[in-house]
Tab-separated table of C-alpha atoms in Angstrom:
chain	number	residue	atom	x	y	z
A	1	UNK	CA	13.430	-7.066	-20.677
A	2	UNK	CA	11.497	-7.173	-17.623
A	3	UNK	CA	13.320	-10.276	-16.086
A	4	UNK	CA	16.599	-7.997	-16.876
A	5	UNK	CA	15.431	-5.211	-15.145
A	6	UNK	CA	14.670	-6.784	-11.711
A	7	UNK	CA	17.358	-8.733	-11.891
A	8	UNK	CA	19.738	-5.569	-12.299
A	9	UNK	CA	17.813	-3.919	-9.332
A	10	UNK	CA	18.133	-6.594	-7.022
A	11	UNK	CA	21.967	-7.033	-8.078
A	12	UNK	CA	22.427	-3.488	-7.043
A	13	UNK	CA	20.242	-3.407	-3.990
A	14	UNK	CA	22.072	-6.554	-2.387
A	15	UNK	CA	25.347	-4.583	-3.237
A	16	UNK	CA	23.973	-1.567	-1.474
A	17	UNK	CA	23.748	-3.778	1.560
A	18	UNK	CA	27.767	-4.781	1.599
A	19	UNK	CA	28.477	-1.419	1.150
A	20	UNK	CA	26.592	-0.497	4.456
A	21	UNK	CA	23.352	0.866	3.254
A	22	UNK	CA	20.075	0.264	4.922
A	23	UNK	CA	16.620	-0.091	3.220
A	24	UNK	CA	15.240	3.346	2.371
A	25	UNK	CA	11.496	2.761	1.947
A	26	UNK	CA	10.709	6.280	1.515
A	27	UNK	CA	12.831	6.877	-1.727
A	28	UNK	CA	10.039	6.273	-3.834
A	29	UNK	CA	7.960	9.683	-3.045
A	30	UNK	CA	11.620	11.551	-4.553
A	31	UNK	CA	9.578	10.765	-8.268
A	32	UNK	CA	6.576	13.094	-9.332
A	33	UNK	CA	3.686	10.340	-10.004
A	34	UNK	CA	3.195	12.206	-13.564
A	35	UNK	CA	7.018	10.994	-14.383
A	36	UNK	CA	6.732	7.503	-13.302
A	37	UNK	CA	6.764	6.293	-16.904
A	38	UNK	CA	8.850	8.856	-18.095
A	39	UNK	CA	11.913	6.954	-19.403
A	40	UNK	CA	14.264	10.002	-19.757
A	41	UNK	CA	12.960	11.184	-16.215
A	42	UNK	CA	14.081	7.469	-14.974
A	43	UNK	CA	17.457	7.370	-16.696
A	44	UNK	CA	18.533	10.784	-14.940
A	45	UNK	CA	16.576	10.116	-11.530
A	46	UNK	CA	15.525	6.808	-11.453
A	47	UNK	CA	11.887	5.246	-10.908
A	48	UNK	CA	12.884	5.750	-7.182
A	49	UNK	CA	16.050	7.827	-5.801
A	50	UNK	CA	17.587	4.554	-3.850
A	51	UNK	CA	18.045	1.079	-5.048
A	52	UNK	CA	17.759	0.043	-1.502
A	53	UNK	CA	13.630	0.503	-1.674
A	54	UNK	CA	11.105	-1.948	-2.038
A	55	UNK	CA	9.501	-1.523	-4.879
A	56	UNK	CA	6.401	-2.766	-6.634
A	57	UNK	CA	7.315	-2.880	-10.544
A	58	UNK	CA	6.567	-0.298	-12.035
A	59	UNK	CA	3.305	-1.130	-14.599
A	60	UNK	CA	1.573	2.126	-16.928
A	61	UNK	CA	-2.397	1.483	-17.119
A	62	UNK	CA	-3.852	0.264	-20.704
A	63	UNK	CA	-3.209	2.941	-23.393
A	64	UNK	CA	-0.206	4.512	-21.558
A	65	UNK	CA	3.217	3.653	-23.231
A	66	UNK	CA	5.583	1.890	-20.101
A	67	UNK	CA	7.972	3.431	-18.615
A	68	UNK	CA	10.985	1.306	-17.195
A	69	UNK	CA	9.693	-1.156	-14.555
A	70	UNK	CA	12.802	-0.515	-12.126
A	71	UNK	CA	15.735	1.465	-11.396
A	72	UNK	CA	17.846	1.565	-14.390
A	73	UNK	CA	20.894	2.820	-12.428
A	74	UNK	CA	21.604	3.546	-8.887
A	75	UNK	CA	19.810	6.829	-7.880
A	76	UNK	CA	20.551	9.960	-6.240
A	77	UNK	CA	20.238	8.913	-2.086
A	78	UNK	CA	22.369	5.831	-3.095
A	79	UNK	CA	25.220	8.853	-4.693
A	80	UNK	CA	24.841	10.689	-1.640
A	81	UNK	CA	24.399	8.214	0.922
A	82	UNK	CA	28.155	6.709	-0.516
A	83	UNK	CA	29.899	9.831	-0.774
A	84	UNK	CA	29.041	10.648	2.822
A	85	UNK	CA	30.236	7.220	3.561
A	86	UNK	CA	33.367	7.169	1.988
A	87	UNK	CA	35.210	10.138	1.801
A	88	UNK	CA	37.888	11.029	2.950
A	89	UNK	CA	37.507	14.316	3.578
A	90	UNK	CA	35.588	15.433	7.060
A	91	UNK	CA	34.796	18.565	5.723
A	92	UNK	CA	32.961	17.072	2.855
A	93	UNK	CA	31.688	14.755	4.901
A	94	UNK	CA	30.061	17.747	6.962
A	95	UNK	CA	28.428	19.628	4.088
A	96	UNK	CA	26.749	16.606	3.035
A	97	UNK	CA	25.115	15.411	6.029
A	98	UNK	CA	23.437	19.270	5.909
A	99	UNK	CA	22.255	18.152	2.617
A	100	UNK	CA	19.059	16.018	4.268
A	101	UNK	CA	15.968	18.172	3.739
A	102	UNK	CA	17.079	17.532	-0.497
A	103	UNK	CA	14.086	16.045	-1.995
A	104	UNK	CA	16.419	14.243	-4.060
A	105	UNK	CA	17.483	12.245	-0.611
A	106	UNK	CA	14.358	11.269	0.886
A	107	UNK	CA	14.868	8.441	3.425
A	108	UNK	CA	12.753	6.261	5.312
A	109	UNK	CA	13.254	2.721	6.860
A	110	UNK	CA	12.058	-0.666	8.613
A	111	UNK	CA	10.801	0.724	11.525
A	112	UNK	CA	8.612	3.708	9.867
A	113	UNK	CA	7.329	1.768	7.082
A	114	UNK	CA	4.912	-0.996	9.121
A	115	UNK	CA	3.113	-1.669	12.195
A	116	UNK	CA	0.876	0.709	14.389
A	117	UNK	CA	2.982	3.605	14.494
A	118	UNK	CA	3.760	3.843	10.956
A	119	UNK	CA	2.120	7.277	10.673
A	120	UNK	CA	4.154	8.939	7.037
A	121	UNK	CA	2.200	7.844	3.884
A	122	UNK	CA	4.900	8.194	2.150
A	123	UNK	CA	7.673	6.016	3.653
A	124	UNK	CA	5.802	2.158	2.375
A	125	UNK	CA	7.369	-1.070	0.460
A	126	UNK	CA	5.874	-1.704	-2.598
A	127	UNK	CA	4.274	1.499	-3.730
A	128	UNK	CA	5.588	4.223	-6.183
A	129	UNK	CA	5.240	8.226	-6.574
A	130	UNK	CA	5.669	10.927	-4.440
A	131	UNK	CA	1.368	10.756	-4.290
A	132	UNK	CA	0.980	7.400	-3.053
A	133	UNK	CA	-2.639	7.993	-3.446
A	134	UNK	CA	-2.567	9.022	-6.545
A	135	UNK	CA	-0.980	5.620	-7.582
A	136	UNK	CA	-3.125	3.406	-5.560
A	137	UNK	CA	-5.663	4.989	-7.148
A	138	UNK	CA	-4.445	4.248	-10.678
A	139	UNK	CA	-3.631	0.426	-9.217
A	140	UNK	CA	-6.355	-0.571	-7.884
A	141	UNK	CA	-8.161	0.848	-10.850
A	142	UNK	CA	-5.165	-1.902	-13.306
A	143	UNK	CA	-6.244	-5.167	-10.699
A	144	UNK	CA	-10.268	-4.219	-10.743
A	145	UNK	CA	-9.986	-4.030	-14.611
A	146	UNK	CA	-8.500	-7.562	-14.821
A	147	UNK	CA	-11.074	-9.329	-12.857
A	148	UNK	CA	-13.974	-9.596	-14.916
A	149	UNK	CA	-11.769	-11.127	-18.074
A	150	UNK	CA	-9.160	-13.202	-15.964
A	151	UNK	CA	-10.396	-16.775	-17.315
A	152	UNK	CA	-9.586	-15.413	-20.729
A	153	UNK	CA	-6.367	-14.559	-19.389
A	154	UNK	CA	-5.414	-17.437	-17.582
A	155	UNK	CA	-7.222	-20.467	-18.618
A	156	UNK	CA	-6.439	-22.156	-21.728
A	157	UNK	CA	-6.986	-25.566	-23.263
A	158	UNK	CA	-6.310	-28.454	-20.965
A	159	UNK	CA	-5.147	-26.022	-17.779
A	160	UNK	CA	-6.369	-26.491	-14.464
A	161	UNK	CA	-9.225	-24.331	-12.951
A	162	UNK	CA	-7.326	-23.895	-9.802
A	163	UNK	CA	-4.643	-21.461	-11.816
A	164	UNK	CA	-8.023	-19.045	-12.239
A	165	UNK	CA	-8.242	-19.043	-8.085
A	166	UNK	CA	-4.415	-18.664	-7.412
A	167	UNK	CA	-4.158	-15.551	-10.282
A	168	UNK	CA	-7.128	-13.893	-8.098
A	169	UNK	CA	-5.596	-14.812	-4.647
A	170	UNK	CA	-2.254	-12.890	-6.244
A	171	UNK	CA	-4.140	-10.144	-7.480
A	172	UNK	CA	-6.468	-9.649	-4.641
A	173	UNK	CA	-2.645	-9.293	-2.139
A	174	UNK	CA	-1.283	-6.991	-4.892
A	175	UNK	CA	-5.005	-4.908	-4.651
A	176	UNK	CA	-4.424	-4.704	-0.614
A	177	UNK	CA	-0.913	-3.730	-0.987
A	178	UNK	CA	-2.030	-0.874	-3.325
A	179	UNK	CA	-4.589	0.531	-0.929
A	180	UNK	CA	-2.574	0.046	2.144
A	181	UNK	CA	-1.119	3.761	2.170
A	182	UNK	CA	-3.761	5.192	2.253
A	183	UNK	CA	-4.751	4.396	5.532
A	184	UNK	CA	-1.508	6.358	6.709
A	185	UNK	CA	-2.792	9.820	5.730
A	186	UNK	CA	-5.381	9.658	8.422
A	187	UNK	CA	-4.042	11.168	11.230
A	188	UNK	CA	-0.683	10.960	9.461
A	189	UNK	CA	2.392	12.864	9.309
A	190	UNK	CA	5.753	13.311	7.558
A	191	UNK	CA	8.887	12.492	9.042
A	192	UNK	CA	11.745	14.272	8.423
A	193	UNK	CA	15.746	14.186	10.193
A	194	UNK	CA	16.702	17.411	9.464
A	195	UNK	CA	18.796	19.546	11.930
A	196	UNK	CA	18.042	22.997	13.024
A	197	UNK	CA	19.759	25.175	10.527
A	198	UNK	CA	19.953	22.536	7.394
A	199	UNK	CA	19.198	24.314	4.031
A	200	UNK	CA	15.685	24.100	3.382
A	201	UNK	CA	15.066	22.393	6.579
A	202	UNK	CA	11.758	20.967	7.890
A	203	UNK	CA	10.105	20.331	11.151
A	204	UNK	CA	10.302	17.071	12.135
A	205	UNK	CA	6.799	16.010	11.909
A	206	UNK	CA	4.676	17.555	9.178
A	207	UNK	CA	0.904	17.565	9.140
A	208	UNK	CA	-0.941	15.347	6.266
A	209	UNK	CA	-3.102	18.396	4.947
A	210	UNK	CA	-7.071	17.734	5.916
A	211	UNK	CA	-7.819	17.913	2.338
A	212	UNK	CA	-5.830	15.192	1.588
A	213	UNK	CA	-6.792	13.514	4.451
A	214	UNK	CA	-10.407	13.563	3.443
A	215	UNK	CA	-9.278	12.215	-0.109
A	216	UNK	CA	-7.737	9.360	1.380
A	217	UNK	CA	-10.523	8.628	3.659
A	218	UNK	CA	-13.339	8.890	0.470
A	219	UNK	CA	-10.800	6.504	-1.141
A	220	UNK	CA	-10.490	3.895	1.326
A	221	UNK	CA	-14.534	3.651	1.461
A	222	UNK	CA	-14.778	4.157	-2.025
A	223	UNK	CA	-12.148	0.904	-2.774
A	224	UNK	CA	-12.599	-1.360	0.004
A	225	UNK	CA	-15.868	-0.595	1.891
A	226	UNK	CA	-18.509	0.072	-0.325
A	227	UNK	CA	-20.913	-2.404	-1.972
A	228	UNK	CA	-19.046	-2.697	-4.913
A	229	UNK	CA	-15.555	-2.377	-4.290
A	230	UNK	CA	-14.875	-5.894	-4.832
A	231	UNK	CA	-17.338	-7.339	-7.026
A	232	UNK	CA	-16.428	-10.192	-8.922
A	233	UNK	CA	-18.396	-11.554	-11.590
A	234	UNK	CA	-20.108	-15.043	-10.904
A	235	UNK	CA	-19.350	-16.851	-13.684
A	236	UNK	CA	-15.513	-15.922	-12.820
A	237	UNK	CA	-16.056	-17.439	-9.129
A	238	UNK	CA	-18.047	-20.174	-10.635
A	239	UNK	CA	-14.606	-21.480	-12.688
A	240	UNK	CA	-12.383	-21.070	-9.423
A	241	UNK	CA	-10.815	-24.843	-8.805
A	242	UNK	CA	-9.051	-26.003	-5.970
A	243	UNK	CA	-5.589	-27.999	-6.491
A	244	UNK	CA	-6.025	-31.746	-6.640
A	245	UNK	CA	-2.574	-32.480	-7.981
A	246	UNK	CA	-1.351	-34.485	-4.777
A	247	UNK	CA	2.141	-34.663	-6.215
A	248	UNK	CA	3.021	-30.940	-6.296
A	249	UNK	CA	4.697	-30.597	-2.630
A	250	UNK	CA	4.782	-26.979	-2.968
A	251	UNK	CA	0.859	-26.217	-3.388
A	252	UNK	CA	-1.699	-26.767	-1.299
A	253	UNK	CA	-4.652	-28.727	-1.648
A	254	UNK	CA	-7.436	-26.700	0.281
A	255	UNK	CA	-8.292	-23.669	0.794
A	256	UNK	CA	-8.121	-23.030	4.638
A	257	UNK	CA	-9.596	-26.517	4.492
A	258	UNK	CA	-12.147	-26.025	1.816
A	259	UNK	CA	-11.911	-27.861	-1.066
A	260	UNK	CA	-13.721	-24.829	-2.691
A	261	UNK	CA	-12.223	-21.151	-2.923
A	262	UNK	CA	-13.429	-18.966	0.614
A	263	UNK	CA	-14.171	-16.173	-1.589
A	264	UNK	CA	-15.991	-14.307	1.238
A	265	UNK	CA	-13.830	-15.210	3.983
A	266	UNK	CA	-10.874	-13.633	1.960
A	267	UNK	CA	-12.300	-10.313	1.374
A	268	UNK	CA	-13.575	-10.248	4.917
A	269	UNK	CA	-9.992	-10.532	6.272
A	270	UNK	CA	-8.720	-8.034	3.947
A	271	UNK	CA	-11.451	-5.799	4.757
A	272	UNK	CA	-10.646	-6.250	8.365
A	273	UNK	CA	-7.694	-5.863	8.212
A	274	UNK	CA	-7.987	-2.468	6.565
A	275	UNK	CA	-10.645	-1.340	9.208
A	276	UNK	CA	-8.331	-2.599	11.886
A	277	UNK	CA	-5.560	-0.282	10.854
A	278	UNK	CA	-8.398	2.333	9.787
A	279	UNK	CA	-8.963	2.371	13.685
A	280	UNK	CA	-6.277	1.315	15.636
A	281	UNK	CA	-5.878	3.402	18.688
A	282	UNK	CA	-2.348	4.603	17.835
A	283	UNK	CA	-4.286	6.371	15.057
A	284	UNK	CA	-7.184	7.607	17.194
A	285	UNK	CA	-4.514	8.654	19.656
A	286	UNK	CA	-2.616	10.774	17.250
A	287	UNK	CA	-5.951	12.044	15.207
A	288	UNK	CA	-6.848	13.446	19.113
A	289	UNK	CA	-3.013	15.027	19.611
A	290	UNK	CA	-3.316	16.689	16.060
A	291	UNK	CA	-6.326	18.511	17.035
A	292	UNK	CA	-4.636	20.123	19.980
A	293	UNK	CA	-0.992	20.215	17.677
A	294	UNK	CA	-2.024	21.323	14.341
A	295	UNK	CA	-5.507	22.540	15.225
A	296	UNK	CA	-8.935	20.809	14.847
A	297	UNK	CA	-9.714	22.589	11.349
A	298	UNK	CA	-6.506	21.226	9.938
A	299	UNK	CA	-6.636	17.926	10.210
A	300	UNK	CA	-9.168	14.953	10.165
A	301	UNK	CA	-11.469	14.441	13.587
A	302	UNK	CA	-12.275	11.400	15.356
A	303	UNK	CA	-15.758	11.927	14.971
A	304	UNK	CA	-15.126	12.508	11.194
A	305	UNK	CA	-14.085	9.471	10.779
A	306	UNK	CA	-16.127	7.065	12.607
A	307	UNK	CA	-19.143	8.971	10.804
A	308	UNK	CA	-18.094	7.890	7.517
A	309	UNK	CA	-16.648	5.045	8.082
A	310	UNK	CA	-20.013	3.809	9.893
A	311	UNK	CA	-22.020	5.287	6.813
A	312	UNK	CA	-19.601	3.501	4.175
A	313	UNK	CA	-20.170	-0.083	5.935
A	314	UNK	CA	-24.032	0.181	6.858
A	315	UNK	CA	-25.298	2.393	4.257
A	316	UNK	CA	-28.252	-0.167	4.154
A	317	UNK	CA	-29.847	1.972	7.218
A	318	UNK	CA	-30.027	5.331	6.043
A	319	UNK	CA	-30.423	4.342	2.398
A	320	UNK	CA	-33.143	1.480	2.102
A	321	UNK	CA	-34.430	0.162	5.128
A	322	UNK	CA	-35.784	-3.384	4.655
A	323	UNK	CA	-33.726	-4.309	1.693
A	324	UNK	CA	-31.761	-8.006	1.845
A	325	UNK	CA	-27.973	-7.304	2.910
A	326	UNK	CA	-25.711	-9.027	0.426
A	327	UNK	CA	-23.261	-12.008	2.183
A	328	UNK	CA	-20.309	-9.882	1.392
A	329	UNK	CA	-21.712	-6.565	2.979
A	330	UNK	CA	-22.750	-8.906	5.988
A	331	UNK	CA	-19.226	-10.120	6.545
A	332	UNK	CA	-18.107	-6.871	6.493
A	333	UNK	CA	-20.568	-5.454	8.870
A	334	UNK	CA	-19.229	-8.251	11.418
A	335	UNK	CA	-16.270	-6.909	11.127
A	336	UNK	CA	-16.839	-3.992	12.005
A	337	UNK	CA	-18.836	-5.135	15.027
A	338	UNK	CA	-15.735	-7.368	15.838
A	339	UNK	CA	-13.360	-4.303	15.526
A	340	UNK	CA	-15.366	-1.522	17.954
A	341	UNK	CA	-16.331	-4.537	20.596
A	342	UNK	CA	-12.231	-4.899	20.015
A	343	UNK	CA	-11.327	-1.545	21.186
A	344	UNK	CA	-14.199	-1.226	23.924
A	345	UNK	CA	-12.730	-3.893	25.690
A	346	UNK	CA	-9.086	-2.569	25.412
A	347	UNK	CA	-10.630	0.802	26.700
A	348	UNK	CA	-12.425	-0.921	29.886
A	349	UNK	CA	-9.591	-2.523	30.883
A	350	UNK	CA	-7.383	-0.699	34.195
């Protein structure tokens, strides 16, 4: 059922393409998270309003029935998006392109999804809901659950220890996808293209509220900064193998070079990574222009955010002075060195 599913999506999303449509990443946030596994909701709206998203399948936490895991039909930007297109009829044609501040036609592409000035939380590939949060939330929650009991899941009699390390090293990529929009609320905006006069129509750029700001902010220390965000059991890293099967061309057979998994190195890249987009000076710079633009109460400050995000990675100095710093929190207290030497060099320079 599953394998039928993407396969129907991707059929349709490839025939999107010949018929002139671009990727609409935003199409996603047209679904109420509370309806993502809401089959009836999907067969009438679909899991996402365009077939021409990116998204990650759609999975219900344990003890939650499943909803369908893609788009079971083409959705409602995809209806509108074609009749604008192709008819004949200029008036038509008019009316519809007024039709843009519909959240049934929420678009977003390429350009707004990634990179520095991605600023919308909303407009991401592979994430689901119009509360992104909300479902990285739920997510992350799914991959940290499956950690402590993946060996029962993936080794069996006679397999190879190295499937336990390449099921982790999926599920840790699938964890940093999950938490990546979250990032985007700080100091983020919406984006809309409506015209002056459309029905219902927005301003162009529309202030992240400071409360939810805040919420993503707790989140991101909460899931990848704090002590235990990423705790794995030992005896789980003490059964990761490496591949010693010389014959399979399309594996590797290190590491990075180690013959052993880098556990630490991984999560310190992903954890720089997130503290490199955290405080990227495209961000900084808009935080600083929404004080002025939307007014300092309303939104998130720069000195807001350094303060916790300084408290979530050395929380060993105000809370227990003296006390040995784990390996993992020292890697990710380098980071963090690495990132603000980073930007005061960028900022010294004419």
């Amino acid at each position: 059922a599953y394998v039928n599913e993407v396969g129907k999506w991707v059929t349709m999303h490839e025939v999107g393409h010949t018929l002139g449509l671009w990727h609409n990443f935003r199409s996603s946030a047209s679904t109420p998270f509370d309806r993502l596994h809401d089959r009836a909701w999907a067969e009438q709206n679909g899991v996402f309003s365009s077939v021409m998203e990116y998204p990650t399948p759609n999975v219900a936490p344990r003890g939650t029935a499943n909803g369908y895991y893609y788009n079971p039909g083409v959705g409602s930007y995809d209806l509108w998006a074609i009749s604008y297109a192709y008819t004949p009829d200029d008036a038509r044609a008019r009316a519809l392109a007024r039709e843009s501040a519909d959240p049934r036609h929420l678009y977003g592409t390429n350009a707004e999804a990634g990179g520095p000035g991605a600023l919308d939380p909303t407009i991401n590939v592979f994430d689901l809901s119009a509360d992104p949060l909300a479902w990285a939330r739920e997510r992350a929650g799914i991959i940290r659950g499956l950690w402590a009991t993946l060996p029962q899941q993936v080794l069996g009699d006679n397999s190879r220890y190295n499937e336990l390390a390449v099921a982790y090293q999926i599920l840790l990529g699938q964890y940093a996808q999950a938490v990546a929009p979250a990032v985007k609320y700080i100091g983020g905006s919406g984006i809309n293209r409506d015209h002056v006069g459309d029905p219902g129509g927005r301003m162009p750029f529309e202030n992240v509220p400071r409360a939810k700001q805040r919420e993503a902010l707790t989140f991101l220390t909460s899931e990848v900064f704090s002590e235990q965000a990423l705790a794995v059991p030992p005896e789980v890293l003490q059964r990761f193998g490496s591949n010693r099967w010389l014959q399979d061309w399309n594996a590797n057979t290190t590491w990075n070079g180690r013959l052993d998994y880098p556990w630490h190195e991984q999560l310190a890249a992903f954890q720089a990574g997130a503290l490199s987009a955290l405080l990227n000076p495209f961000r900084l710079a808009r935080i600083r222009d929404g004080e002025t633009r939307y007014g300092a109460a309303n939104v998130l400050t720069i000195p807001e955010v350094m303060d916790e995000v300084t408290r979530a990675v050395w929380s060993e100095v105000w809370a227990a002075r003296g006390r040995n710093v784990s390996a993992l929190r020292r890697g990710r207290q380098r980071a963090d060195e690495e990132q603000r030497y980073a930007e005061a060099r960028a900022e010294s320079r004419p």
